[in-house]
Coordinates of C-alpha atoms in Angstrom, one line a residue:
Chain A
X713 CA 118.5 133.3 122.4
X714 CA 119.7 133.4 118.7
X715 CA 119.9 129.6 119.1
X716 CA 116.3 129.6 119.5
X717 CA 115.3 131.9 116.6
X718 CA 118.0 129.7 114.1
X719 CA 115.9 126.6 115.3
X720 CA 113.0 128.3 114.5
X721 CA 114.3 129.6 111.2
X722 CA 115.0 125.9 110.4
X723 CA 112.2 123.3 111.4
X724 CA 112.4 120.8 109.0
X725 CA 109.5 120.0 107.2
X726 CA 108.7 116.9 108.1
X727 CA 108.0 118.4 112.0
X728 CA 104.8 120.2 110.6
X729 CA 104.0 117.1 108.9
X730 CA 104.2 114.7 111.9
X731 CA 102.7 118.0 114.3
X732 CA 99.8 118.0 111.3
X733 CA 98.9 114.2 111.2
X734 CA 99.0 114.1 115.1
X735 CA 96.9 117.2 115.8
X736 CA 94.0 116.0 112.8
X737 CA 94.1 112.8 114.0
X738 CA 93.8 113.0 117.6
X739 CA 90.8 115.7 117.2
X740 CA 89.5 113.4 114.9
X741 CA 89.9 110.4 117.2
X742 CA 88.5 112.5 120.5
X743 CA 86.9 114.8 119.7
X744 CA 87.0 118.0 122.1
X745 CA 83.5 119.5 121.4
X746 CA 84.0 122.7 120.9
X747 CA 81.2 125.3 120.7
X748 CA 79.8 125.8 116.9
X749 CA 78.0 129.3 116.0
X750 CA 75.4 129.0 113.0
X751 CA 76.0 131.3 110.4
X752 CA 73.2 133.2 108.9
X753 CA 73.9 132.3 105.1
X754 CA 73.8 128.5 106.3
X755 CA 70.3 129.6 108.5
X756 CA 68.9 130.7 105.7
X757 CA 70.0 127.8 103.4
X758 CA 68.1 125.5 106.2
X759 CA 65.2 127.8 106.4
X760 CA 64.7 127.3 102.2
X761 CA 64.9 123.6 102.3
X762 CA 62.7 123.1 105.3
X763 CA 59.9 125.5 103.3
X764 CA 59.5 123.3 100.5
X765 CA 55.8 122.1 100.0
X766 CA 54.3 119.1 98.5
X767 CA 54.6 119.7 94.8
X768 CA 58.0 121.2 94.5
X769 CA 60.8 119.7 92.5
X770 CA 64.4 119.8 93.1
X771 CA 67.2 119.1 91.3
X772 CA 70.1 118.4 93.3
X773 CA 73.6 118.9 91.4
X774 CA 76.4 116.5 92.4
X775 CA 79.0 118.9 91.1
X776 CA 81.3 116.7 93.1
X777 CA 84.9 114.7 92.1
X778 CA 86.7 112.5 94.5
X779 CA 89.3 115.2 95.6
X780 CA 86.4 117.3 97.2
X781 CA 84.3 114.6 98.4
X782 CA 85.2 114.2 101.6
X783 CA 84.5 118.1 102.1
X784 CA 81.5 118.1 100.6
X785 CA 79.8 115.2 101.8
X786 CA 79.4 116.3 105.1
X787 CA 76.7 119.1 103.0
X788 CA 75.0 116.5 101.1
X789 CA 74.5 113.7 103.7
X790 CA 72.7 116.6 105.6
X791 CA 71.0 118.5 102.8
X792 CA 69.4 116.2 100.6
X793 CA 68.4 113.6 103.3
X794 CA 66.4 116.9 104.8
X795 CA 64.9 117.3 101.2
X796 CA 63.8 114.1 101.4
X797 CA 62.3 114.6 104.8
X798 CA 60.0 116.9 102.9
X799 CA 56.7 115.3 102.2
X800 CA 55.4 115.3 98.3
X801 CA 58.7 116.4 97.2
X802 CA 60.5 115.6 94.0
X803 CA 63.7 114.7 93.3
X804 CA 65.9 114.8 90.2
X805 CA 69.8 113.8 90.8
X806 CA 72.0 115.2 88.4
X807 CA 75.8 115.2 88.2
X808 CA 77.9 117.5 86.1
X809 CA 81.1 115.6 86.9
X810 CA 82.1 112.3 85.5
X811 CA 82.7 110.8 88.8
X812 CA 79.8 112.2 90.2
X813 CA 77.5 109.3 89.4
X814 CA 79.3 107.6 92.3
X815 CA 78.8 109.9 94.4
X816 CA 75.3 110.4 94.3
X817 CA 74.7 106.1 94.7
X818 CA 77.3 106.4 97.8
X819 CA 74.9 110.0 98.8
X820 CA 71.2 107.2 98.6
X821 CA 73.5 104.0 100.0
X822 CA 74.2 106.1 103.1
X823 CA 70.6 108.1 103.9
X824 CA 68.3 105.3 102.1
X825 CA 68.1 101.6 101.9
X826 CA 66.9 99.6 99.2
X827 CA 63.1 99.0 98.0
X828 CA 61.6 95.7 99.0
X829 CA 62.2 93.2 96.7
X830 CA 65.1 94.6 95.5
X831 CA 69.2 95.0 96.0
X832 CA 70.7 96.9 93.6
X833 CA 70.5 100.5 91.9
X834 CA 68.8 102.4 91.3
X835 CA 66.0 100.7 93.8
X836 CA 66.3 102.7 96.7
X837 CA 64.4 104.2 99.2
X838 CA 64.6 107.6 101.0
X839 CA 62.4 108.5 103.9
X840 CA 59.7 106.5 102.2
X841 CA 60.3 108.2 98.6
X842 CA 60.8 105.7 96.0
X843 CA 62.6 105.6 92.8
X844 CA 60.9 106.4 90.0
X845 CA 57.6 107.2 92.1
X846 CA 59.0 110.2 94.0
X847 CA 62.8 110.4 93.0
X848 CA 65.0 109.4 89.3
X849 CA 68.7 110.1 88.7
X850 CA 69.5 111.1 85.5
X851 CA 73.2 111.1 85.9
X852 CA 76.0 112.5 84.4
X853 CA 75.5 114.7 81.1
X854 CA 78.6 115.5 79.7
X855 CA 80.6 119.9 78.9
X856 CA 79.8 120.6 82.4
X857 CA 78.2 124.5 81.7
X858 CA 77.3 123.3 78.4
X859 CA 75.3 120.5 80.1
X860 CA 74.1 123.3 83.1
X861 CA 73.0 125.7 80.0
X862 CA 71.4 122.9 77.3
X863 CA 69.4 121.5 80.4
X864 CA 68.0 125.4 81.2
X865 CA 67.3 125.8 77.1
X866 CA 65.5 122.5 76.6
X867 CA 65.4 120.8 79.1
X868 CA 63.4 117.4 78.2
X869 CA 65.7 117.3 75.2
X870 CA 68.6 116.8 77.3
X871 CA 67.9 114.9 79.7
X872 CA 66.2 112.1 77.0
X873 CA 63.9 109.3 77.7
X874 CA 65.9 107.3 79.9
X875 CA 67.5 107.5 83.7
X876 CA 71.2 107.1 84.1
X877 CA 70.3 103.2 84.3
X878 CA 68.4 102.7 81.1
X879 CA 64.8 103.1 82.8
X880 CA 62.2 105.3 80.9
X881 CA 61.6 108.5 83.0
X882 CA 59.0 110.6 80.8
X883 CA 55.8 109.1 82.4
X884 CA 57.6 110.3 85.7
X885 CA 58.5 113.6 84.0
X886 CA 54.7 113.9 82.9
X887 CA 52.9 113.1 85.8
X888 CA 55.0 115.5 88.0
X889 CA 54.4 118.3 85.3
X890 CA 58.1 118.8 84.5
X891 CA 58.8 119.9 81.3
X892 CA 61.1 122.7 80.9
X893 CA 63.3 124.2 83.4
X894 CA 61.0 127.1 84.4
X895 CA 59.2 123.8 86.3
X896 CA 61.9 123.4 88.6
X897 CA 61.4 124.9 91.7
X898 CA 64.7 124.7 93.8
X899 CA 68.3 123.5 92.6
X900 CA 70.9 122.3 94.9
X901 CA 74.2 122.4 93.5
X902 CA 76.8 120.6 96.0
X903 CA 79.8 122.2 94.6
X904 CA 84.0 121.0 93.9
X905 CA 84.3 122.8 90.5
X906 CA 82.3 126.2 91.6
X907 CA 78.9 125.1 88.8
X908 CA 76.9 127.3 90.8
X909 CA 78.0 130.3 88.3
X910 CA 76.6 128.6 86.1
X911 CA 73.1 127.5 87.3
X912 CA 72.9 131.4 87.9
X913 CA 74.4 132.2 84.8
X914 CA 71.4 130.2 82.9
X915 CA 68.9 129.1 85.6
X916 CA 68.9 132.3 88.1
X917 CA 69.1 135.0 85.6
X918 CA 66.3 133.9 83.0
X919 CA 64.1 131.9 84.9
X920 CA 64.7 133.4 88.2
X921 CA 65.1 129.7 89.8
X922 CA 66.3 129.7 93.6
X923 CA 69.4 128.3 94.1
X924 CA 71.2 126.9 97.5
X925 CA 74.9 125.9 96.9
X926 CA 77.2 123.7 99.2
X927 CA 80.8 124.1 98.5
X928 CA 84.6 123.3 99.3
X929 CA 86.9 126.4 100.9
X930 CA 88.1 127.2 97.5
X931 CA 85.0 127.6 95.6
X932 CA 83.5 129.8 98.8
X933 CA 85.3 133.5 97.6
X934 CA 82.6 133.1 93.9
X935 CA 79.5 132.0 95.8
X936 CA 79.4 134.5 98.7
X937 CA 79.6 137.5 95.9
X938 CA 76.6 135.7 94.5
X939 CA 74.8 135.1 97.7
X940 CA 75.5 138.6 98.8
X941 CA 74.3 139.8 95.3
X942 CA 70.8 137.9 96.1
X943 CA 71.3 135.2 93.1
X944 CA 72.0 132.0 95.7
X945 CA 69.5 132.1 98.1
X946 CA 71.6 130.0 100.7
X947 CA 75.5 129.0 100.9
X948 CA 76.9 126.1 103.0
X949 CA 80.9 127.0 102.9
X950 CA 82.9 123.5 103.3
X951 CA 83.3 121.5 106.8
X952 CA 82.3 124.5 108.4
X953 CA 79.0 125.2 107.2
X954 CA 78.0 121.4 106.8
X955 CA 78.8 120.9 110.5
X956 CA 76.1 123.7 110.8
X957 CA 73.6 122.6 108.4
X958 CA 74.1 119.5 110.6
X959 CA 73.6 120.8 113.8
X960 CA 70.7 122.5 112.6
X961 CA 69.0 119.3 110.8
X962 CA 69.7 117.3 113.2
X963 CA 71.3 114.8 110.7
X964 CA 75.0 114.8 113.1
X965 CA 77.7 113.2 111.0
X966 CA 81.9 113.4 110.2
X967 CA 81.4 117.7 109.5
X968 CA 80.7 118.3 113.2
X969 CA 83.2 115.7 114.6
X970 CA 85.8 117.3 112.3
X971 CA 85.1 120.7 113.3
X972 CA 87.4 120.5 116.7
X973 CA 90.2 119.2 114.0
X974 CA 89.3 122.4 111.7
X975 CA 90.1 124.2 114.8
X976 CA 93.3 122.8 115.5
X977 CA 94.9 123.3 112.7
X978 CA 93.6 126.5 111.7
X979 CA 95.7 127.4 115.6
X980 CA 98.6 125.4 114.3
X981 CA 98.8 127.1 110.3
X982 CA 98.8 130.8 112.6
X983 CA 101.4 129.5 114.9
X984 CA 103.3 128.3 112.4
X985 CA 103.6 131.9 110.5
X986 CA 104.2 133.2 113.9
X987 CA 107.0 131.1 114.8
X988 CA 107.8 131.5 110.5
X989 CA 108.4 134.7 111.3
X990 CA 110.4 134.8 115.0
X991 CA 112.8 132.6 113.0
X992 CA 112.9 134.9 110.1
X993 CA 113.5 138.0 112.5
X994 CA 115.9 136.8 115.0
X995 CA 118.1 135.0 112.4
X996 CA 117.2 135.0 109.0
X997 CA 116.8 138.5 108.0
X998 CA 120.4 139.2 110.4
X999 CA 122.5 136.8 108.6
X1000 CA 121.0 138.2 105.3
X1001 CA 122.1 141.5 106.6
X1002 CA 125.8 140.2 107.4
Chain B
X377 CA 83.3 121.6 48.5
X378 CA 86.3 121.1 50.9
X379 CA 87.8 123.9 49.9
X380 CA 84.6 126.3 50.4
X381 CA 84.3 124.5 53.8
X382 CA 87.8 125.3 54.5
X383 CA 87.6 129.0 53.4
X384 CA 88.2 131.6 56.1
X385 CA 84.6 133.6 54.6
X386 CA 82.7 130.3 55.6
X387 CA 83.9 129.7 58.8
X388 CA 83.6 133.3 59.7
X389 CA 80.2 133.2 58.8
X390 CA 79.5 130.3 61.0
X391 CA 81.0 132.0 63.5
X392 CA 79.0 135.1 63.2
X393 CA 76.0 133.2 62.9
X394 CA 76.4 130.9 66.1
X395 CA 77.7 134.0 68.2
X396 CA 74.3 136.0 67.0
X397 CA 71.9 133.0 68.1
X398 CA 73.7 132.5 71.4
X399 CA 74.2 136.2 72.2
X400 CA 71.4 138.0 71.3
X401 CA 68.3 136.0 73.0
X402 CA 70.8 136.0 76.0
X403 CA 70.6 139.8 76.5
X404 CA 67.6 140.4 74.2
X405 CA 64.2 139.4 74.2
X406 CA 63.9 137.6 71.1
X407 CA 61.1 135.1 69.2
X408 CA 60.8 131.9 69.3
X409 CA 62.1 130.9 66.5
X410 CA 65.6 132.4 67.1
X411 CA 65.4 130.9 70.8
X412 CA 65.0 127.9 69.1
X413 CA 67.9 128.1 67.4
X414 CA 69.6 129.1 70.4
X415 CA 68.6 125.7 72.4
X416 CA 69.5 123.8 69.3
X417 CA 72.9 125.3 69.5
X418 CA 73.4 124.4 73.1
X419 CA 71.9 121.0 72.8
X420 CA 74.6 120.4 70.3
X421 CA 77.3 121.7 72.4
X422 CA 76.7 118.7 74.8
X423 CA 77.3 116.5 71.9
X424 CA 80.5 117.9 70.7
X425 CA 82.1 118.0 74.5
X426 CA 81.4 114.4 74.3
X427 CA 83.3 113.7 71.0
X428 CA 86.0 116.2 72.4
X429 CA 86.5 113.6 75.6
X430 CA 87.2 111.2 72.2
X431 CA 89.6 113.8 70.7
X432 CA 91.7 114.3 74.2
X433 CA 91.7 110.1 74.6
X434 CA 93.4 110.5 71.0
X435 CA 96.3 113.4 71.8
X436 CA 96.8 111.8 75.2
X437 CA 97.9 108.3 73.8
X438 CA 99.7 110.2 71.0
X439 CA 101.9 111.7 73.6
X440 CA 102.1 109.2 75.8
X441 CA 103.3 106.6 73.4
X442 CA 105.8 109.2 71.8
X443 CA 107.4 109.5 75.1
X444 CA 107.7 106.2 75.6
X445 CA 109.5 105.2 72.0
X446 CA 111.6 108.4 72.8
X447 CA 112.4 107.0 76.4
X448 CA 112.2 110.4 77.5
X449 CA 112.7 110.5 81.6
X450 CA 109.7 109.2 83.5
X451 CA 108.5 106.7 80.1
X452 CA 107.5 104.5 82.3
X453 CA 104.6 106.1 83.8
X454 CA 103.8 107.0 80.4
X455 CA 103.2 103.3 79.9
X456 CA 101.3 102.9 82.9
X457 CA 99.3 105.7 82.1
X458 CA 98.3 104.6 78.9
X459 CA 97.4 100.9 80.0
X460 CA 95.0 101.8 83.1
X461 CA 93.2 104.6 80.6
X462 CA 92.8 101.8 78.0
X463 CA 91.8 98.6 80.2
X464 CA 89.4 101.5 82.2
X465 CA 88.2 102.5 78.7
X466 CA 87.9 98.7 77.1
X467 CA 86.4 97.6 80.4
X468 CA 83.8 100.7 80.7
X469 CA 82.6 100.1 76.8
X470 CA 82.4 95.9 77.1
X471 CA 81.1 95.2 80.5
X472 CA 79.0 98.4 81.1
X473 CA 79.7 100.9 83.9
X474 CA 78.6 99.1 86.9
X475 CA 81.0 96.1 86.0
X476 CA 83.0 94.4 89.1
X477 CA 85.6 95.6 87.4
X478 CA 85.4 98.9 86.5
X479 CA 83.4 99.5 89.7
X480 CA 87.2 97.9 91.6
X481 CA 89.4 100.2 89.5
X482 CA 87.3 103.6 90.2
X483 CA 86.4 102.6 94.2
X484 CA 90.2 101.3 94.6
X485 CA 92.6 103.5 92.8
X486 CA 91.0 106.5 91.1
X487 CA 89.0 107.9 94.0
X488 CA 91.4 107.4 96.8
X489 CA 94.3 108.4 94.3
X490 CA 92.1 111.4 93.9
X491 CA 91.2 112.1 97.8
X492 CA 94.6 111.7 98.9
X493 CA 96.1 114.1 96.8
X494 CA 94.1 116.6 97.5
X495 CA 94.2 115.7 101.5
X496 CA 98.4 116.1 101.2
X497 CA 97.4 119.7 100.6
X498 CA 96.9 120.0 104.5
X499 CA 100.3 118.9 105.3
X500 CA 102.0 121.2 102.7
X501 CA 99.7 124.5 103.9
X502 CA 101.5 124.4 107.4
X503 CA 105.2 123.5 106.5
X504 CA 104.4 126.5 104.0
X505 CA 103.3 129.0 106.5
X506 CA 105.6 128.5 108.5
X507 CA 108.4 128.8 105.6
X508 CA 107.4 131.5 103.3
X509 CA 104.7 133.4 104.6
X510 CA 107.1 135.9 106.3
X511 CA 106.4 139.7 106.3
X512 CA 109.1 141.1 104.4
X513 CA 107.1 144.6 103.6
X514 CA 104.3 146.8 104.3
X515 CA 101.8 144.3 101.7
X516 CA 103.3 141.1 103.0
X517 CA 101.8 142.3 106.7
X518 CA 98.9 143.1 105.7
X519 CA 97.8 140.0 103.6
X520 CA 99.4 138.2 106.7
X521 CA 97.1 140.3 109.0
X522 CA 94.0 139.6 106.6
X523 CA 94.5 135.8 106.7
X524 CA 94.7 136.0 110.5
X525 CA 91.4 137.7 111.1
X526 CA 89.6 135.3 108.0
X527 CA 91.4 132.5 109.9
X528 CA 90.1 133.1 113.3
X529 CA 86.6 134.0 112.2
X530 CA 86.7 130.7 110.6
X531 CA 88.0 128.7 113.3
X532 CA 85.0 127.9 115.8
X533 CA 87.7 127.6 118.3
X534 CA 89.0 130.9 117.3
X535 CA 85.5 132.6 117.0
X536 CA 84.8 131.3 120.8
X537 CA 87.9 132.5 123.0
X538 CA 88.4 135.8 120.9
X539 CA 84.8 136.6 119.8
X540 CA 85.7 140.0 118.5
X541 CA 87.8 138.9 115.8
X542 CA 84.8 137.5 113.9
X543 CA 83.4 140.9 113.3
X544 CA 86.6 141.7 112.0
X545 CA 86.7 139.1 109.8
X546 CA 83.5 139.1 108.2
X547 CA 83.8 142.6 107.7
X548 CA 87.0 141.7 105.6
X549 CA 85.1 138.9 103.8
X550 CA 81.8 140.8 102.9
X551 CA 83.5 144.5 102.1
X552 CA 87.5 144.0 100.9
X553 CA 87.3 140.3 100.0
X554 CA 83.6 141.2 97.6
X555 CA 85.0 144.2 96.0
X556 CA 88.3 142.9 95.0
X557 CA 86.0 140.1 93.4
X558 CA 82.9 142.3 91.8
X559 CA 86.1 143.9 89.9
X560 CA 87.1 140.6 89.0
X561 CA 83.2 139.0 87.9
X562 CA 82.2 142.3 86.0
X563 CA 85.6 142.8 84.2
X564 CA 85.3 138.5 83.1
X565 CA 81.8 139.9 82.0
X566 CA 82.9 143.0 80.5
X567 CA 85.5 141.1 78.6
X568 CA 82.7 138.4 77.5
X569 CA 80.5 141.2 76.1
X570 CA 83.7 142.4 73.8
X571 CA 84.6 138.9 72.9
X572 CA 80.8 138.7 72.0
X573 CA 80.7 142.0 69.8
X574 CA 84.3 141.2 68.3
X575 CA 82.8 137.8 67.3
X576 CA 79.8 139.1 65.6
X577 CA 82.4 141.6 63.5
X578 CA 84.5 139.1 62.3
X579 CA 87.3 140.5 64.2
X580 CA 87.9 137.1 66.2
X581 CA 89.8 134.5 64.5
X582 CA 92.0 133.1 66.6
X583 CA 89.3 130.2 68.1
X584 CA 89.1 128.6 64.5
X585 CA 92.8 128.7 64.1
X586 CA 92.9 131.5 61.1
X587 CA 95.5 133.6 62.6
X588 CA 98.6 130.4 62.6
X589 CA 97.4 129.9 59.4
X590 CA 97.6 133.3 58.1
X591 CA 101.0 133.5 59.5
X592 CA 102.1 130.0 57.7
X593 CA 100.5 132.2 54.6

């Protein structure tokens, strides 16, 4: 028996590695299907989105750097494709992260496909809405809450005359009424560096402007305190919630096939302190005593 | 003129000015005029974090370079630190952001660099639970205890054979989990509002570097 618990005291490493990478990728490669419940916060994030009316303008927030992408983008190829689903809508992409530009031309390459006559960006097309006509980017602006705060205080003055790509955007700005931030109606801030304490910091709190926020695991703990204080009207928290939002929109991608995988290893990181500890009862802690 | 824009009176008055524009219409219903001021101020702050991206370029090819005349262990990623940031940076300002080239070098090394250091986290988390996360004492079993429930709750697999654990869990989440961090959000705020009133008296000096130089003094 004491055999056992030194073997579990001493696993090498490189087990849990190879157990890891076997587990993820066979759930990732077949996946089991496992039953998903829909959380309210995410609910209500859905129910927001799929209430805009013709008119309203959102700015989505690509908050987003390569490390987080790939737990993020399971929220934004759901979200903002069911923004776009909304007729009359307006969009604004912005990005508070230097990578983030790339993220939002990957974001329109997957959910749109580009305008006649055209092949490059930012000619794209998104459920019928066309750039400049019903969407613009206006990229990345530079001091991340300095940007978040100097586009709440003036907000024409920051963002300029010009689209990330050099096209003039204040016709568009003018004919959709937009000119400070008290005109926006909804922001969607898709979160790796937690902005959205920001955007409630200078958008929620003086302007009262709704807010949804998608983020990775280890943003989650600072958005729930401000969903549960009523200043983000909807959270999506990491795989988890985008596999929701996607279930619920109907826009099924990688978030719900990874969710069996999510499983797995969320078993595997329990039995692992369990069998931590066996190993650490039955031999360590006895030889520490000797 | 140098030496009255060096003087610790003028940059404390700056200082007391820019904290009274960006404080007071914050919590205070002010004119326009002052908010004015205020969006001004903020605008401009977007324009100095861009020259400070400038300022960091600087330092980091000072140190780099250093290390590398030094040959201090490792120089050699020094140098190959210094030659991707400059060709990224010579490429970026000649041929525009959306060059073949500076498209290759972001798509091809930066984000997967990025994405897989980040996804190596996963691999460390489990040999790591199973190494150190060992209840040695009465708080160890209970932070063990509260990452079981949180865990389950999470899990979809977890939340559908053992469906009373959620509860559990969310009741750790929305009660525990919040009040440890309203303590933490209010006394961050708490400590803004003080940096904010010890700003406006003058009393802090240590953000325009007064207090090293009063000690070289």
């Amino acid at each position: 028996m004491s055999n056992l618990f030194k073997i579990f005291a001493s696993i090498d490493r490189r087990v849990w590695h190879l157990l890891t990478f076997i587990l993820v990728g066979t759930t990732l490669l077949r996946p089991i299907g496992l039953p998903l419940k829909v959380s309210p916060e995410v609910k209500k994030a859905y129910e927001v989105i799929d209430s805009l009316k013709s008119g309203d303008v959102v700015l989505i927030n690509f908050d987003i750097a390569a490390f987080g992408w790939d737990e993020i983008k399971g929220s934004a190829l759901s979200m903002v494709p069911h923004i776009f689903s909304k007729e009359g809508v307006k969009v604004i992409f912005f990005t508070d992260q230097d990578q983030g530009y790339i993220f939002i031309e990957r974001t329109i390459a997957e959910i749109g496909r580009p305008m006649p006559g055209y092949d490059r960006f930012p000619w794209y097309e998104i459920h019928g809405k066309k750039y400049l006509q019903d969407y613009i980017n206006i990229g990345f602006i530079p001091g991340f809450d300095k940007a978040i705060a100097a586009l709440a205080q003036d907000f024409r003055g920051t963002v300029g005359r010009n689209d990330w790509y050099g096209n003039n955007i204040e016709k568009w700005l003018d004919d959709n009424g937009i000119k400070s931030a008290k005109d926006i109606d909804l922001i969607l801030t898709l979160d790796c560096a937690g902005a959205q304490s920001y955007w409630v910091s200078y958008w929620y709190i003086p302007y009262k402007t709704r807010i949804l926020n998608a983020m990775i695991g280890v943003s989650a703990p600072g958005s729930i305190v401000n969903y549960n204080a009523g200043m983000l009207e909807g959270i999506v928290i990491s795989i988890r919630g985008a596999a929701e939002y996607q279930y619920l929109s109907k826009y099924y991608g990688m978030a719900l096939v990874s969710m069996d995988a999510f499983s797995i290893i969320q078993f595997m990181l329990i039995i692992a302190i369990l069998i931590g500890n066996i190993g650490y009862y039955g031999w360590e802690r006895r030889q520490e005593k000797r | 003129m140098s030496s009255v824009i060096r003087s610790r009176e003028f940059l404390l008055a700056i200082i007391i000015a820019v904290s009274f524009f960006i404080y007071f219409p914050y919590f205070i219903e002010s004119p326009k005029p002052i908010t004015d001021i205020e969006s001004w101020l903020v605008s401009t702050t977007v324009v100095i974090a861009s020259f400070a991206v400038m300022v960091s370029l600087y330092t980091m090819t000072r140190r780099e370079v250093m290390r590398v005349t030094k040959r201090v262990k490792g120089w050699p990623y020094s140098l190959l630190m210094i030659g991707l940031a400059w060709f990224m940076i010579i490429v970026g300002v000649t041929l525009g952001k959306d060059a073949v080239a500076f498209r290759f070098c972001a798509d091809s090394f930066i984000l997967p660099g990025d994405a897989t250091i980040y996804a190596i986290l996963v691999f460390y988390m489990t040999s790591a639970a199973a190494r150190t996360f060992k209840v040695r004492d009465l708080e160890s079993l209970l932070l063990l205890l509260g990452a079981f429930f949180v865990l389950m709750q999470q899990a979809p697999l977890g939340e559908y054979l053992f469906p009373w654990f959620g509860p559990i869990g969310s009741w750790l989440v929305n009660n525990l989990a919040m009040a440890a961090s309203r303590v933490f959000t209010i006394s961050a705020t708490l400590g803004g509002i003080v940096l904010a009133i010890r700003l406006l008296a003058g009393k802090e000096m240590a953000m325009v570097g007064l207090i090293a130089r009063r000690e070289k003094d």
